[in-house]
Amino acid sequence: MTTPIPSPRGLPIIGNAFDIDGQNQLQSMKHLADIYGPIFELRLPAQNVIVISNHELFDEISNEKRFTKTCSGPLKELRPAIHDGLFTAYPNEHNWGVAHRILMPSFGPMAIRGMFDEMHEILTQMVLKWARYGSANRIDVTGDFTRLTLDSIAICAMDTRFNSFYAEQLHPFVRAMSSVLVEAGRRAIRPSLISRFMRTAETKYFEDIEIMQSVAQEIVADKRANPTDKKSVVNTMLTGKDAKTGEHMSDASIANNMITFLIAGHETTSGLLSFLFYNLMKDPEVMQKAQKEVDEVIGTGPITVDHLSKLPYITACLRETLRCTPTIPGTTIGPLPDTTEDPILIGGGKYLIKPDHRFFYILEKIHRDPKVYGEDADNFRPERMLDEHFYKLPKNAWKPFGNGSRACIGRDFAWQETMLATAMLLQVFEFRNDDPSYKLSINQSLTIKPKGLFMHATLRKGVSVASLENMMRGDPKSVLASLPSKMSKDVEKGPQRSMSIFFGGNMGTCESLAQTVSHSAAVHGFNATVKSLDDAADNLPRDQPVLIITASYEGEPPDNAHRFFSWLKTLNGSPLKGVQYAVFGCGNRDWKETFQRIPNLVDSMLEEQGATKLLQRGFADAANNDVFNDFEKWEDGMFWPKIMSVFGGNKNLNPSGGLEVEISTTLRSSHIRQDVNEAVVLKNDKLTSGTESPKRHLELKLPTDMTYRAGDYLAMLPINHMDTVRRVFSRFGLPWDASVTIKSGGTSLPLGTSISIFDVLSAYVELSQTATRRNIEAIIKSISDESTRAELEALTGESFTMEITEKRVSPLDLLEKYPTAQISFGEFLAMLPQLRLRQYSISSSPLENPGTCTLTWGVLDEESYQKGGKRFLGVASNYLSSLQPGDHIHVNVKPSHQSFHLPLDATDTPLIMVCAGTGIAPFRGFIQERAKQIEAGRHLAPALLFIGCQQPGHDDLYSNELASWASKGAVDVRYAYSRDPQRSNGAKYVQDRYWDDREDVQRAFHAGAKIFVCGHGRVAEGVEIASIRMYMLGSDAEGTPKTREDAKEWFSGLRNERFMSDVFD
C-alpha cells in the first residue's frame, strides 16, 4: 500500500502559488522542505510539482532508464527566447540531437585546453583593473565576475568581444538576459491568465527576448559574412555536419545555442566564483591553504594550463562550493514519455507516481544530506572533497552539472575557467570582505548568486602593478616579486610617537576599549590609529607599540579577526621579529572551556613567531560586569608604565582630558549605524503575572533578506532610557534642542559634524556603564572642597568594589551626587564608551514564518543600590519593553555556535533540553519547529524539555503553547518549581528534576540524544554534575566503575558534539 505524498494546504484555483516567493523561489522551496520533509507536492497553476530534497530519492529519479529531464516550469517559459537550444529542448527533440552531436567535440578536453590563452587574456583585464584601482576600491563581486565570464564565453565560443571591463554598464545583452531569467521564473508559478493582464511585464519580457535574439543573429550574420579558419565553437556550428543525419545547424538553431551558451556559460560560472570567494573570505584558514598551494605549485611566474591539474586543494574548494551552493538550484524531471512502467513507484514502493507527474529536486538540500555528508553537512569544509573522499561518495551525491545525456556540455570549459581565475587571483591578491559581518543572501533568477557581496583586493607583498603588467604581457623572463609574506616596513618616527591599536569583537566592547586607549594615547604623547584586527594580517607595524584587544566567541575568533588569526597560524620561523606588542583579552568565565582562548592563542603565537611581548596579557571577565574598570586598571597600572619606559612619552599630561566640543542650540542631525538593519515591531506582550521581574515576548518583522535558524541570536542596538537621558540634560543645564560638534579627541563619535545632543546621549553612548577609578579621579580633580575630595578618594581604594562596582554606580550618578564637580560636557562624554549591541536568543523558528522572529527576555527595572527613589534600568531590556507595534528597531542576526542548532537528522536524533527562566528562548524555537514538522506529517525522534521556574501560573513561560505542542508529540515537558517543589515531584531546581528523571534522560541519551542547556551558568554546572553522576552510576551497574576524573574526561568529550550550552547572567 502506498503513502500519500504530503502537500501544503493551498487555495482554490491558484493552489500553492502564494507559498512560493517569486523573488526567491529557492528559499521558499527549502523552507517547505524543512517543514514537510524530503518529498512533498506543490499544486501550482501551471502544473503540480513533486519536490525532492534528499539523496535517496534523488538517486532513484536520476535513473535515466526510468526518468528524464523535462522542459517545464522556468525552462518552458524560456523557450520563446531560445526555443530548442541545448538547455530548453524537449526530450528527443530533433534539433537538440543535431546540435548536441555537432558540438560535443568542441567541448572536449583538447578543445578546452586550446581556449586557455583567450581565457587568460580576459582574466588579465580584470586583474589589472583591480590592481590599478587599489585596495580601497570596493569590488562588486558578482558584477565583475559576471563581466569576466561573459567576456570569456563570448571570445572563446563565439569569437566575439563584449569588452565589459572597458564599459561602465554591462552589455545590453546581459541586462536583457537577467530580466528574462527573472521573469521566466515568475511566469512559471503564476497562472497564464494573470500573465496576460500584466501587460507591462509581458511587453518588457518579449522586448528583452528581441534584444537577445538580435545580438545572436548579428553575430551569426557577421561570421557568415566574414569567415575564418579559426577552430572555435561558432565555426563548428556554422560548418559542422551531423554524422548521424548529415544535416547542418540552421542559423536559427545557431542563434538559439549562442544565447544558451551565453546564459549557461557565464551565469553559473560567475555564481560559482562569487560563492567561492565568499567562502574563502569567511574562512581565512581555507584561503591561506589555497594560497599556499598556489605559491608551491605555480610560484611567482606565469600560470600555464598544465598548472591547473596540480591544484588538488583548490579543486576541492570548487567542489565544496558547488556542493553547498550549486548555482543551478535544481531541474525538473519526469517519467520517460514512452514509459511502460505501471505502476510507477519510488521510495522503495512507498510513493505512487503518475506518468504526467513532474519532479523538481532541490540540489542544495540533496548536497547537504546528513546521511551522506554527516552532521556538519551545512559547513564549508573542502577537505571532504579531496580526491580520496570525493571518489568514494555515493552515486549521485554530487550533481551540480546535471545528469546523464542532458548534463552540462560546457562543464570542462567552466572548470578550466574557474580554476584559472582562482589560481591567478590568489597568486596576486589578498582579499577581505567589505563587511566582516556580511551574511550570505541569495539573488535568484534561473541561477543563484550572492546578493550584496563586496570585497577589497590588496596586492600581495612584493607585487607591484608594474611587475604584474610585465607578467601579464607574457614576458617569459618576468616574474612577480617573492610572494612569501613580509612584514610592513619600519614606521618612520615623527615628532609624535605612533601607536597601533587593533581590536577584534562582534558586540562593540573591544572597539570601545580601543577607543579608550586612543583617547589616553593622545595625552601620553602618542598618535594612535585604531583598526580592526583583520587589518593587521600581514601588516603588523614595527618600531611602535602594538596593542591587540580581542575576545573569543565560543572559542572562535570574532568576525573581524578571522583573517588575522588564520594568517598567524600559517607563519613559520621568526617573521614577526621587531614587532613589540601587548594583548588584552575580553571574555566570560561562564564559557569555561573556551574562556580567553583566542587572546591566549594570539599572545602565544605572536611570541612564538618572534614578536616581543611588552607585558603580560591583561584580561577582563564579563561575568563580573566590570570589563571597563578591569581594563583601565590594567591600562593605568601596567600598560602605560611599560610603554612610557620603553618608548618614552609625555608623563605630565593630564590623562583624564575630555573631548574638545562646541555646543550649538540651533541644529539637529542624526547618524545611522551601518552594522544593523531596521526591523518592525509587530507585538510586545507581557508573559508573567505580578510585578516581580517581568518577562516579555516581542515579535518582529525582519528586514528583507535577513534569515536565521532556530537557536541563533538577534543582536539589537538599544536606546538609553528617556529618564536617564533627561538626567544628563538636567545635570549640565542643556536645552533639549542643543547640538554638539566634536572637534578633537579619541572617540568613536562623529568628528567635525554637528549632531543633536539628544541623539548622542540616547543612541551613541553608554549612560549606565559603571564608573571606573579613572572616572572618579577625573571628578576629584574638578572639585576644590577637600572633604568632598577625600570622600571620593576613598571610593578609589578598597571600597571601590563594594560601593561602585556592586552598586553599579555610573559617572552620571557620581556627578549628581557631587554637584560641585566642575566636569565639562566634553569631559563627561569622554568617560562614556560607545553604545554596544545587546544579544538575545531568538525564541522562534523560521518555519513558522521566515520573515518574523521573536525574543523572550526579562526586564531589569529595580531599586538602585543608591536608594533615594532611584531606579536601576537595564538599557536594552527597558528599551525593548517600551517598544510599540509599528516601531522600528535596529537589529542583526548573529549565528550561534554551529552545534547549538537542531540536529539535521531530526528523525533519528532525540533531544534533551534544560533551561531556567528566559533560557527557554531557543528551545521555544526548537519545539515550534518540531511542531510545525509534525503537523506536516513528519515523524521525529522524541524530545524532553526540563524547565526551571518559580511557580505555576506565575512564570511558567509559554505553558499553554508547550502543552499544545506536547499533545502533538513535539515535546515532553518536565517542570521544576523553586517556590512550589511539591508541584514538580519534589524537585526545586531544574537540575534536580533532570537528576530525578535520570532513567528517561539515560534512555534518550543511549538512543543518541543531544543535550542542550540554556540559562545561568549554575544551570549548566548543575546539569554537568548530574550527567557525570549518571555516567558513574551506569558504569557501576555495567560492572565497569569509573572514577570522577574518568567521568569528567568523558563529559568533556561530549562538548559541542552531544552537550551544548548557552549560558548568560
PDB file of C-alpha atoms in Angstrom, residues 33-38 845 847 902-911 913 925-944 965 968-972 1007:
ATOM      1  CA  ALA A  33      11.207  21.057   2.644  1.00  0.00           C
ATOM      2  CA  ASP A  34      12.229  21.828   6.236  1.00  0.00           C
ATOM      3  CA  ILE A  35       8.564  21.517   7.209  1.00  0.00           C
ATOM      4  CA  TYR A  36       7.295  18.653   5.032  1.00  0.00           C
ATOM      5  CA  GLY A  37      10.437  16.607   4.669  1.00  0.00           C
ATOM      6  CA  PRO A  38      12.230  15.020   1.697  1.00  0.00           C
ATOM      7  CA  SER A 845      11.585  29.087  14.274  1.00  0.00           C
ATOM      8  CA  LEU A 847       9.454  27.503   9.746  1.00  0.00           C
ATOM      9  CA  LEU A 902      18.562  21.298  15.862  1.00  0.00           C
ATOM     10  CA  PRO A 903      20.228  18.119  14.570  1.00  0.00           C
ATOM     11  CA  LEU A 904      19.992  17.706  10.810  1.00  0.00           C
ATOM     12  CA  ASP A 905      18.693  14.176  11.259  1.00  0.00           C
ATOM     13  CA  ALA A 906      15.590  15.049  13.271  1.00  0.00           C
ATOM     14  CA  THR A 907      14.031  11.642  12.609  1.00  0.00           C
ATOM     15  CA  ASP A 908      16.637   9.626  14.486  1.00  0.00           C
ATOM     16  CA  THR A 909      18.198  12.066  16.986  1.00  0.00           C
ATOM     17  CA  PRO A 910      16.317  12.647  20.278  1.00  0.00           C
ATOM     18  CA  LEU A 911      16.653  15.950  22.165  1.00  0.00           C
ATOM     19  CA  MET A 913      16.721  20.459  26.620  1.00  0.00           C
ATOM     20  CA  GLY A 925      12.151  27.922  18.665  1.00  0.00           C
ATOM     21  CA  PHE A 926      13.289  24.289  18.601  1.00  0.00           C
ATOM     22  CA  ILE A 927       9.904  22.957  19.727  1.00  0.00           C
ATOM     23  CA  GLN A 928       7.946  25.300  17.469  1.00  0.00           C
ATOM     24  CA  GLU A 929       9.941  23.940  14.544  1.00  0.00           C
ATOM     25  CA  ARG A 930       9.319  20.338  15.586  1.00  0.00           C
ATOM     26  CA  ALA A 931       5.590  21.009  15.980  1.00  0.00           C
ATOM     27  CA  LYS A 932       5.448  22.522  12.506  1.00  0.00           C
ATOM     28  CA  GLN A 933       7.142  19.455  11.055  1.00  0.00           C
ATOM     29  CA  ILE A 934       4.860  17.054  12.918  1.00  0.00           C
ATOM     30  CA  GLU A 935       1.798  18.970  11.701  1.00  0.00           C
ATOM     31  CA  ALA A 936       3.084  18.368   8.162  1.00  0.00           C
ATOM     32  CA  GLY A 937       3.085  14.621   8.795  1.00  0.00           C
ATOM     33  CA  ARG A 938       6.727  14.019   9.675  1.00  0.00           C
ATOM     34  CA  HIS A 939       7.819  11.518  12.330  1.00  0.00           C
ATOM     35  CA  LEU A 940      10.503  12.858  14.683  1.00  0.00           C
ATOM     36  CA  ALA A 941      12.603  11.415  17.476  1.00  0.00           C
ATOM     37  CA  PRO A 942      11.339  12.252  20.998  1.00  0.00           C
ATOM     38  CA  ALA A 943      12.285  15.423  22.865  1.00  0.00           C
ATOM     39  CA  LEU A 944      12.491  16.119  26.614  1.00  0.00           C
ATOM     40  CA  TRP A 965       2.865  21.147  21.292  1.00  0.00           C
ATOM     41  CA  LYS A 968       1.109  16.699  19.246  1.00  0.00           C
ATOM     42  CA  GLY A 969       4.195  14.776  20.329  1.00  0.00           C
ATOM     43  CA  ALA A 970       6.661  17.608  19.739  1.00  0.00           C
ATOM     44  CA  VAL A 971       7.938  17.628  23.333  1.00  0.00           C
ATOM     45  CA  ASP A 972       7.628  16.068  26.787  1.00  0.00           C
ATOM     46  CA  ALA A1007      19.322   6.414  21.823  1.00  0.00           C
TER      47      ALA A1007
END
